[in-house]
Amino acid sequence: MNLLSTKWIPDWRGWLLPLLIVLAWDWMSRLDANHAYAFASLSQITAGVSELWQSGELMANVYASVGRALTGLLIGASAGFIIGSLVAVSRIANILITPVYHAIRQVPLLGLVPLFSLWYGNGDTSKLIVVSLSAFYPVVLSTFEGMLQVDGRYREVGQVYKLSPWQVYSKIILPASLPQIFTGFSLALAFAWLSTIGSELLFAAGAGLGNLMMNAQEASRMDILIIVTFVIGILGYLMSLLIKVAGDRLFNWRNTR
């Protein structure tokens, strides 16, 4: 199977608008001193890329941010899957956990930042908690909804074959709800990446692309800000593309029925 199928190659017309934006940006940077400050020229941006690459600063911060996002995603999605499964298959767990989950979910993550800062400081622990929570919420909801919507006839088949509750869960409920759970995981990945950059902007300590942006702002380095913003967007796009490719391959059977 060709991994580089033309299905995943963007239409060349999709590059037209970005190209026009780049040309307009460069033109704005050449108008006067004020525009040159607000719109770093392409030559400045190129020099900035070279500077960050040679110093190793860019890759060090990329590794820090991607590692933080993936770690938070793993923790949050795993906890979300467990909680979502519990409330979907256990009436007692549903009664006990659901009110607490919905109450906490109504508090914006930004509203919890001062609390985390007081408890854990401005380091990696606070950032990781924010990222994990952002991944936790959508996975809980998608797991619960996915398992709840499994056709009752499938459960009846399990009763006919006298399957144990664990066998019903592992052989019937879980496989049937996997597509919706994966959708929640896709959302969790996007939220984890956004919250990673946001937490790095809010908690100044440590490495990361958000911290690099803050340092560039303090130094009035517009070229570095543009570079980091571009890198954040590209990495987010690649993660979304990767999860889409993985989902299409995992659930290809749905298109061949």
PDB file of C-alpha atoms in Angstrom:
ATOM      1  CA  MET A   1       0.000   0.000   0.000  1.00  0.00           C
ATOM      2  CA  ASN A   2       1.408   3.377  -0.990  1.00  0.00           C
ATOM      3  CA  LEU A   3       1.740   5.539   2.124  1.00  0.00           C
ATOM      4  CA  LEU A   4       2.256   8.626  -0.033  1.00  0.00           C
ATOM      5  CA  SER A   5      -1.007   8.257  -1.876  1.00  0.00           C
ATOM      6  CA  THR A   6      -2.114  11.259  -3.900  1.00  0.00           C
ATOM      7  CA  LYS A   7      -5.121  11.335  -1.602  1.00  0.00           C
ATOM      8  CA  TRP A   8      -2.927  13.082   0.986  1.00  0.00           C
ATOM      9  CA  ILE A   9      -1.172  15.454  -1.445  1.00  0.00           C
ATOM     10  CA  PRO A  10      -2.831  18.898  -1.285  1.00  0.00           C
ATOM     11  CA  ASP A  11      -4.186  20.404  -4.488  1.00  0.00           C
ATOM     12  CA  TRP A  12      -1.681  22.963  -5.799  1.00  0.00           C
ATOM     13  CA  ARG A  13      -4.445  25.573  -5.789  1.00  0.00           C
ATOM     14  CA  GLY A  14      -4.429  25.342  -2.009  1.00  0.00           C
ATOM     15  CA  TRP A  15      -1.008  27.017  -2.039  1.00  0.00           C
ATOM     16  CA  LEU A  16      -2.274  30.053  -3.944  1.00  0.00           C
ATOM     17  CA  LEU A  17      -3.681  31.981  -0.970  1.00  0.00           C
ATOM     18  CA  PRO A  18      -0.650  31.337   1.291  1.00  0.00           C
ATOM     19  CA  LEU A  19       1.634  32.513  -1.507  1.00  0.00           C
ATOM     20  CA  LEU A  20      -0.374  35.706  -1.936  1.00  0.00           C
ATOM     21  CA  ILE A  21      -0.245  36.304   1.831  1.00  0.00           C
ATOM     22  CA  VAL A  22       3.554  35.883   1.839  1.00  0.00           C
ATOM     23  CA  LEU A  23       3.944  38.317  -1.070  1.00  0.00           C
ATOM     24  CA  ALA A  24       1.613  40.846   0.555  1.00  0.00           C
ATOM     25  CA  TRP A  25       3.503  40.483   3.848  1.00  0.00           C
ATOM     26  CA  ASP A  26       6.848  41.144   2.183  1.00  0.00           C
ATOM     27  CA  TRP A  27       5.412  44.156   0.345  1.00  0.00           C
ATOM     28  CA  MET A  28       4.056  45.596   3.623  1.00  0.00           C
ATOM     29  CA  SER A  29       7.446  45.161   5.283  1.00  0.00           C
ATOM     30  CA  ARG A  30       9.048  47.425   2.659  1.00  0.00           C
ATOM     31  CA  LEU A  31       6.663  50.397   2.901  1.00  0.00           C
ATOM     32  CA  ASP A  32       8.258  52.369   5.760  1.00  0.00           C
ATOM     33  CA  ALA A  33       9.945  51.999   9.154  1.00  0.00           C
ATOM     34  CA  ASN A  34       6.691  51.436  11.035  1.00  0.00           C
ATOM     35  CA  HIS A  35       5.613  48.693   8.660  1.00  0.00           C
ATOM     36  CA  ALA A  36       9.111  47.194   8.730  1.00  0.00           C
ATOM     37  CA  TYR A  37       8.806  46.845  12.519  1.00  0.00           C
ATOM     38  CA  ALA A  38       5.306  45.325  12.423  1.00  0.00           C
ATOM     39  CA  PHE A  39       5.965  43.094   9.391  1.00  0.00           C
ATOM     40  CA  ALA A  40       9.365  41.421   9.474  1.00  0.00           C
ATOM     41  CA  SER A  41      10.732  41.040   5.957  1.00  0.00           C
ATOM     42  CA  LEU A  42      11.340  37.650   4.383  1.00  0.00           C
ATOM     43  CA  SER A  43      15.092  38.225   4.608  1.00  0.00           C
ATOM     44  CA  GLN A  44      14.807  38.875   8.357  1.00  0.00           C
ATOM     45  CA  ILE A  45      12.666  35.783   8.816  1.00  0.00           C
ATOM     46  CA  THR A  46      15.164  33.681   6.851  1.00  0.00           C
ATOM     47  CA  ALA A  47      18.010  35.012   8.976  1.00  0.00           C
ATOM     48  CA  GLY A  48      15.981  34.261  12.107  1.00  0.00           C
ATOM     49  CA  VAL A  49      15.415  30.658  10.990  1.00  0.00           C
ATOM     50  CA  SER A  50      19.147  30.251  10.433  1.00  0.00           C
ATOM     51  CA  GLU A  51      19.894  31.742  13.842  1.00  0.00           C
ATOM     52  CA  LEU A  52      17.450  29.485  15.683  1.00  0.00           C
ATOM     53  CA  TRP A  53      18.560  26.394  13.799  1.00  0.00           C
ATOM     54  CA  GLN A  54      22.278  26.922  14.317  1.00  0.00           C
ATOM     55  CA  SER A  55      21.844  27.630  18.017  1.00  0.00           C
ATOM     56  CA  GLY A  56      19.640  24.551  18.443  1.00  0.00           C
ATOM     57  CA  GLU A  57      17.101  26.689  20.290  1.00  0.00           C
ATOM     58  CA  LEU A  58      14.244  25.971  17.901  1.00  0.00           C
ATOM     59  CA  MET A  59      14.491  22.180  17.988  1.00  0.00           C
ATOM     60  CA  ALA A  60      15.020  22.108  21.755  1.00  0.00           C
ATOM     61  CA  ASN A  61      11.777  24.022  22.262  1.00  0.00           C
ATOM     62  CA  VAL A  62       9.949  21.960  19.627  1.00  0.00           C
ATOM     63  CA  TYR A  63      10.919  18.760  21.433  1.00  0.00           C
ATOM     64  CA  ALA A  64       9.816  20.233  24.766  1.00  0.00           C
ATOM     65  CA  SER A  65       6.394  21.302  23.449  1.00  0.00           C
ATOM     66  CA  VAL A  66       5.681  18.135  21.459  1.00  0.00           C
ATOM     67  CA  GLY A  67       6.797  15.952  24.360  1.00  0.00           C
ATOM     68  CA  ARG A  68       4.590  17.899  26.777  1.00  0.00           C
ATOM     69  CA  ALA A  69       1.598  17.673  24.424  1.00  0.00           C
ATOM     70  CA  LEU A  70       1.968  13.923  23.863  1.00  0.00           C
ATOM     71  CA  THR A  71       2.537  13.199  27.554  1.00  0.00           C
ATOM     72  CA  GLY A  72      -0.508  15.231  28.548  1.00  0.00           C
ATOM     73  CA  LEU A  73      -2.520  13.569  25.784  1.00  0.00           C
ATOM     74  CA  LEU A  74      -1.533  10.104  27.009  1.00  0.00           C
ATOM     75  CA  ILE A  75      -2.410  10.880  30.622  1.00  0.00           C
ATOM     76  CA  GLY A  76      -5.631  12.763  29.901  1.00  0.00           C
ATOM     77  CA  ALA A  77      -6.930  10.424  27.195  1.00  0.00           C
ATOM     78  CA  SER A  78      -6.180   7.310  29.256  1.00  0.00           C
ATOM     79  CA  ALA A  79      -7.967   8.718  32.306  1.00  0.00           C
ATOM     80  CA  GLY A  80     -10.823   9.934  30.105  1.00  0.00           C
ATOM     81  CA  PHE A  81     -11.252   6.512  28.521  1.00  0.00           C
ATOM     82  CA  ILE A  82     -11.365   4.799  31.913  1.00  0.00           C
ATOM     83  CA  ILE A  83     -13.847   7.272  33.403  1.00  0.00           C
ATOM     84  CA  GLY A  84     -15.988   7.300  30.272  1.00  0.00           C
ATOM     85  CA  SER A  85     -16.117   3.503  30.247  1.00  0.00           C
ATOM     86  CA  LEU A  86     -17.078   3.371  33.921  1.00  0.00           C
ATOM     87  CA  VAL A  87     -19.965   5.794  33.640  1.00  0.00           C
ATOM     88  CA  ALA A  88     -21.181   4.061  30.464  1.00  0.00           C
ATOM     89  CA  VAL A  89     -21.312   0.510  31.864  1.00  0.00           C
ATOM     90  CA  SER A  90     -21.962   1.123  35.566  1.00  0.00           C
ATOM     91  CA  ARG A  91     -25.075   2.852  36.843  1.00  0.00           C
ATOM     92  CA  ILE A  92     -23.454   3.481  40.232  1.00  0.00           C
ATOM     93  CA  ALA A  93     -20.377   5.073  38.630  1.00  0.00           C
ATOM     94  CA  ASN A  94     -22.677   7.180  36.463  1.00  0.00           C
ATOM     95  CA  ILE A  95     -24.554   8.485  39.502  1.00  0.00           C
ATOM     96  CA  LEU A  96     -21.373   9.210  41.464  1.00  0.00           C
ATOM     97  CA  ILE A  97     -19.083  10.603  38.761  1.00  0.00           C
ATOM     98  CA  THR A  98     -21.271  12.386  36.207  1.00  0.00           C
ATOM     99  CA  PRO A  99     -22.320  15.369  38.404  1.00  0.00           C
ATOM    100  CA  VAL A 100     -18.710  15.995  39.454  1.00  0.00           C
ATOM    101  CA  TYR A 101     -17.481  15.709  35.855  1.00  0.00           C
ATOM    102  CA  HIS A 102     -20.041  18.184  34.514  1.00  0.00           C
ATOM    103  CA  ALA A 103     -19.407  20.612  37.379  1.00  0.00           C
ATOM    104  CA  ILE A 104     -15.643  20.654  36.808  1.00  0.00           C
ATOM    105  CA  ARG A 105     -16.051  20.808  33.029  1.00  0.00           C
ATOM    106  CA  GLN A 106     -17.946  24.103  33.342  1.00  0.00           C
ATOM    107  CA  VAL A 107     -14.880  25.791  34.851  1.00  0.00           C
ATOM    108  CA  PRO A 108     -12.654  27.119  32.035  1.00  0.00           C
ATOM    109  CA  LEU A 109      -9.081  25.878  32.159  1.00  0.00           C
ATOM    110  CA  LEU A 110      -7.911  29.483  32.307  1.00  0.00           C
ATOM    111  CA  GLY A 111      -9.909  29.842  35.506  1.00  0.00           C
ATOM    112  CA  LEU A 112      -7.932  26.990  37.055  1.00  0.00           C
ATOM    113  CA  VAL A 113      -4.532  28.442  36.160  1.00  0.00           C
ATOM    114  CA  PRO A 114      -4.167  30.541  39.367  1.00  0.00           C
ATOM    115  CA  LEU A 115      -5.072  27.490  41.453  1.00  0.00           C
ATOM    116  CA  PHE A 116      -2.524  25.255  39.732  1.00  0.00           C
ATOM    117  CA  SER A 117       0.069  28.005  39.998  1.00  0.00           C
ATOM    118  CA  LEU A 118      -0.397  28.222  43.777  1.00  0.00           C
ATOM    119  CA  TRP A 119      -0.386  24.453  44.221  1.00  0.00           C
ATOM    120  CA  TYR A 120       2.378  23.401  41.834  1.00  0.00           C
ATOM    121  CA  GLY A 121       4.205  26.591  40.817  1.00  0.00           C
ATOM    122  CA  ASN A 122       4.875  27.744  37.252  1.00  0.00           C
ATOM    123  CA  GLY A 123       6.847  24.733  36.094  1.00  0.00           C
ATOM    124  CA  ASP A 124       6.160  21.620  34.077  1.00  0.00           C
ATOM    125  CA  THR A 125       3.720  20.091  36.570  1.00  0.00           C
ATOM    126  CA  SER A 126       1.172  22.881  36.159  1.00  0.00           C
ATOM    127  CA  LYS A 127       1.546  22.818  32.376  1.00  0.00           C
ATOM    128  CA  LEU A 128       1.097  19.054  32.256  1.00  0.00           C
ATOM    129  CA  ILE A 129      -2.067  19.218  34.373  1.00  0.00           C
ATOM    130  CA  VAL A 130      -3.597  21.817  32.034  1.00  0.00           C
ATOM    131  CA  VAL A 131      -2.756  19.744  28.945  1.00  0.00           C
ATOM    132  CA  SER A 132      -4.029  16.526  30.537  1.00  0.00           C
ATOM    133  CA  LEU A 133      -7.336  18.114  31.514  1.00  0.00           C
ATOM    134  CA  SER A 134      -7.842  19.518  28.029  1.00  0.00           C
ATOM    135  CA  ALA A 135      -7.450  15.983  26.616  1.00  0.00           C
ATOM    136  CA  PHE A 136      -9.482  14.377  29.408  1.00  0.00           C
ATOM    137  CA  TYR A 137     -12.820  16.119  28.798  1.00  0.00           C
ATOM    138  CA  PRO A 138     -13.484  15.174  25.143  1.00  0.00           C
ATOM    139  CA  VAL A 139     -12.391  11.557  25.604  1.00  0.00           C
ATOM    140  CA  VAL A 140     -14.719  11.069  28.582  1.00  0.00           C
ATOM    141  CA  LEU A 141     -17.651  12.436  26.603  1.00  0.00           C
ATOM    142  CA  SER A 142     -16.938  10.533  23.374  1.00  0.00           C
ATOM    143  CA  THR A 143     -16.322   7.256  25.229  1.00  0.00           C
ATOM    144  CA  PHE A 144     -19.527   7.602  27.229  1.00  0.00           C
ATOM    145  CA  GLU A 145     -21.662   8.594  24.251  1.00  0.00           C
ATOM    146  CA  GLY A 146     -20.105   5.954  21.997  1.00  0.00           C
ATOM    147  CA  MET A 147     -20.739   3.112  24.423  1.00  0.00           C
ATOM    148  CA  LEU A 148     -24.196   4.359  25.314  1.00  0.00           C
ATOM    149  CA  GLN A 149     -25.248   4.352  21.654  1.00  0.00           C
ATOM    150  CA  VAL A 150     -24.250   0.741  20.992  1.00  0.00           C
ATOM    151  CA  ASP A 151     -27.294  -1.050  19.567  1.00  0.00           C
ATOM    152  CA  GLY A 152     -29.122  -2.991  22.263  1.00  0.00           C
ATOM    153  CA  ARG A 153     -29.403  -5.975  19.926  1.00  0.00           C
ATOM    154  CA  TYR A 154     -25.653  -6.506  20.225  1.00  0.00           C
ATOM    155  CA  ARG A 155     -25.985  -6.720  23.986  1.00  0.00           C
ATOM    156  CA  GLU A 156     -28.808  -9.226  23.586  1.00  0.00           C
ATOM    157  CA  VAL A 157     -26.501 -11.410  21.496  1.00  0.00           C
ATOM    158  CA  GLY A 158     -24.051 -11.407  24.405  1.00  0.00           C
ATOM    159  CA  GLN A 159     -26.824 -12.512  26.753  1.00  0.00           C
ATOM    160  CA  VAL A 160     -27.824 -15.298  24.374  1.00  0.00           C
ATOM    161  CA  TYR A 161     -24.255 -16.606  24.377  1.00  0.00           C
ATOM    162  CA  LYS A 162     -24.073 -16.114  28.163  1.00  0.00           C
ATOM    163  CA  LEU A 163     -21.069 -13.819  28.005  1.00  0.00           C
ATOM    164  CA  SER A 164     -19.728 -12.348  31.215  1.00  0.00           C
ATOM    165  CA  PRO A 165     -19.973  -8.570  31.774  1.00  0.00           C
ATOM    166  CA  TRP A 166     -16.274  -8.233  30.903  1.00  0.00           C
ATOM    167  CA  GLN A 167     -16.741 -10.240  27.695  1.00  0.00           C
ATOM    168  CA  VAL A 168     -19.737  -8.110  26.718  1.00  0.00           C
ATOM    169  CA  TYR A 169     -17.627  -4.998  27.274  1.00  0.00           C
ATOM    170  CA  SER A 170     -14.471  -6.197  25.506  1.00  0.00           C
ATOM    171  CA  LYS A 171     -16.062  -8.120  22.623  1.00  0.00           C
ATOM    172  CA  ILE A 172     -19.220  -6.106  21.923  1.00  0.00           C
ATOM    173  CA  ILE A 173     -19.414  -2.649  23.498  1.00  0.00           C
ATOM    174  CA  LEU A 174     -15.808  -1.518  23.030  1.00  0.00           C
ATOM    175  CA  PRO A 175     -15.373  -2.581  19.367  1.00  0.00           C
ATOM    176  CA  ALA A 176     -18.728  -1.052  18.408  1.00  0.00           C
ATOM    177  CA  SER A 177     -17.901   2.279  20.046  1.00  0.00           C
ATOM    178  CA  LEU A 178     -14.280   2.586  18.849  1.00  0.00           C
ATOM    179  CA  PRO A 179     -15.005   4.960  15.923  1.00  0.00           C
ATOM    180  CA  GLN A 180     -16.633   7.535  18.204  1.00  0.00           C
ATOM    181  CA  ILE A 181     -13.948   7.079  20.852  1.00  0.00           C
ATOM    182  CA  PHE A 182     -11.332   7.746  18.182  1.00  0.00           C
ATOM    183  CA  THR A 183     -13.175  10.928  17.213  1.00  0.00           C
ATOM    184  CA  GLY A 184     -12.891  12.082  20.811  1.00  0.00           C
ATOM    185  CA  PHE A 185      -9.203  11.198  20.772  1.00  0.00           C
ATOM    186  CA  SER A 186      -8.745  13.339  17.652  1.00  0.00           C
ATOM    187  CA  LEU A 187     -10.352  16.287  19.436  1.00  0.00           C
ATOM    188  CA  ALA A 188      -8.212  15.586  22.490  1.00  0.00           C
ATOM    189  CA  LEU A 189      -5.056  15.793  20.367  1.00  0.00           C
ATOM    190  CA  ALA A 190      -6.068  19.178  18.990  1.00  0.00           C
ATOM    191  CA  PHE A 191      -6.994  20.513  22.436  1.00  0.00           C
ATOM    192  CA  ALA A 192      -3.782  19.111  23.944  1.00  0.00           C
ATOM    193  CA  TRP A 193      -1.655  20.952  21.387  1.00  0.00           C
ATOM    194  CA  LEU A 194      -3.515  24.241  21.840  1.00  0.00           C
ATOM    195  CA  SER A 195      -3.372  23.996  25.621  1.00  0.00           C
ATOM    196  CA  THR A 196       0.327  23.130  25.486  1.00  0.00           C
ATOM    197  CA  ILE A 197       1.154  26.414  23.793  1.00  0.00           C
ATOM    198  CA  GLY A 198      -1.305  28.290  26.009  1.00  0.00           C
ATOM    199  CA  SER A 199       0.133  26.829  29.210  1.00  0.00           C
ATOM    200  CA  GLU A 200       3.649  27.724  28.107  1.00  0.00           C
ATOM    201  CA  LEU A 201       2.527  31.301  27.574  1.00  0.00           C
ATOM    202  CA  LEU A 202       0.854  31.412  30.990  1.00  0.00           C
ATOM    203  CA  PHE A 203       3.521  29.555  32.971  1.00  0.00           C
ATOM    204  CA  ALA A 204       6.771  31.203  31.995  1.00  0.00           C
ATOM    205  CA  ALA A 205       9.235  28.710  33.471  1.00  0.00           C
ATOM    206  CA  GLY A 206      10.826  25.982  31.339  1.00  0.00           C
ATOM    207  CA  ALA A 207      11.354  25.288  27.657  1.00  0.00           C
ATOM    208  CA  GLY A 208       8.704  25.267  24.948  1.00  0.00           C
ATOM    209  CA  LEU A 209       7.519  27.152  21.880  1.00  0.00           C
ATOM    210  CA  GLY A 210       5.224  29.320  23.995  1.00  0.00           C
ATOM    211  CA  ASN A 211       8.167  30.362  26.163  1.00  0.00           C
ATOM    212  CA  LEU A 212      10.209  31.062  23.048  1.00  0.00           C
ATOM    213  CA  MET A 213       7.435  33.364  21.838  1.00  0.00           C
ATOM    214  CA  MET A 214       7.403  35.206  25.163  1.00  0.00           C
ATOM    215  CA  ASN A 215      11.156  35.714  25.013  1.00  0.00           C
ATOM    216  CA  ALA A 216      10.877  36.985  21.442  1.00  0.00           C
ATOM    217  CA  GLN A 217       8.149  39.427  22.462  1.00  0.00           C
ATOM    218  CA  GLU A 218      10.279  40.820  25.284  1.00  0.00           C
ATOM    219  CA  ALA A 219      13.199  41.226  22.872  1.00  0.00           C
ATOM    220  CA  SER A 220      10.945  42.802  20.186  1.00  0.00           C
ATOM    221  CA  ARG A 221      11.970  40.066  17.740  1.00  0.00           C
ATOM    222  CA  MET A 222       9.078  40.067  15.291  1.00  0.00           C
ATOM    223  CA  ASP A 223      10.928  37.646  13.008  1.00  0.00           C
ATOM    224  CA  ILE A 224      11.197  35.046  15.786  1.00  0.00           C
ATOM    225  CA  LEU A 225       7.519  35.484  16.660  1.00  0.00           C
ATOM    226  CA  ILE A 226       6.525  34.835  13.053  1.00  0.00           C
ATOM    227  CA  ILE A 227       8.786  31.792  12.799  1.00  0.00           C
ATOM    228  CA  VAL A 228       7.471  30.221  16.005  1.00  0.00           C
ATOM    229  CA  THR A 229       3.853  30.924  15.040  1.00  0.00           C
ATOM    230  CA  PHE A 230       4.456  29.232  11.693  1.00  0.00           C
ATOM    231  CA  VAL A 231       6.125  26.228  13.350  1.00  0.00           C
ATOM    232  CA  ILE A 232       3.218  25.859  15.803  1.00  0.00           C
ATOM    233  CA  GLY A 233       0.737  25.879  12.929  1.00  0.00           C
ATOM    234  CA  ILE A 234       2.723  23.367  10.864  1.00  0.00           C
ATOM    235  CA  LEU A 235       3.148  20.981  13.784  1.00  0.00           C
ATOM    236  CA  GLY A 236      -0.549  21.194  14.606  1.00  0.00           C
ATOM    237  CA  TYR A 237      -1.435  20.508  10.984  1.00  0.00           C
ATOM    238  CA  LEU A 238       0.906  17.507  10.803  1.00  0.00           C
ATOM    239  CA  MET A 239      -0.573  16.043  13.996  1.00  0.00           C
ATOM    240  CA  SER A 240      -4.101  16.443  12.642  1.00  0.00           C
ATOM    241  CA  LEU A 241      -3.082  14.889   9.316  1.00  0.00           C
ATOM    242  CA  LEU A 242      -1.395  11.978  11.072  1.00  0.00           C
ATOM    243  CA  ILE A 243      -4.434  11.220  13.218  1.00  0.00           C
ATOM    244  CA  LYS A 244      -6.707  11.472  10.162  1.00  0.00           C
ATOM    245  CA  VAL A 245      -4.548   9.011   8.200  1.00  0.00           C
ATOM    246  CA  ALA A 246      -4.450   6.657  11.183  1.00  0.00           C
ATOM    247  CA  GLY A 247      -8.231   6.851  11.591  1.00  0.00           C
ATOM    248  CA  ASP A 248      -8.874   6.164   7.911  1.00  0.00           C
ATOM    249  CA  ARG A 249      -6.627   3.121   8.010  1.00  0.00           C
ATOM    250  CA  LEU A 250      -7.984   1.783  11.296  1.00  0.00           C
ATOM    251  CA  PHE A 251     -11.617   2.101  10.211  1.00  0.00           C
ATOM    252  CA  ASN A 252     -11.216   1.416   6.529  1.00  0.00           C
ATOM    253  CA  TRP A 253     -13.625  -1.522   6.965  1.00  0.00           C
ATOM    254  CA  ARG A 254     -16.478   0.951   7.432  1.00  0.00           C
ATOM    255  CA  ASN A 255     -16.053   2.126   3.836  1.00  0.00           C
ATOM    256  CA  THR A 256     -15.926  -1.376   2.399  1.00  0.00           C
ATOM    257  CA  ARG A 257     -19.111  -2.759   3.873  1.00  0.00           C
TER     258      ARG A 257
END
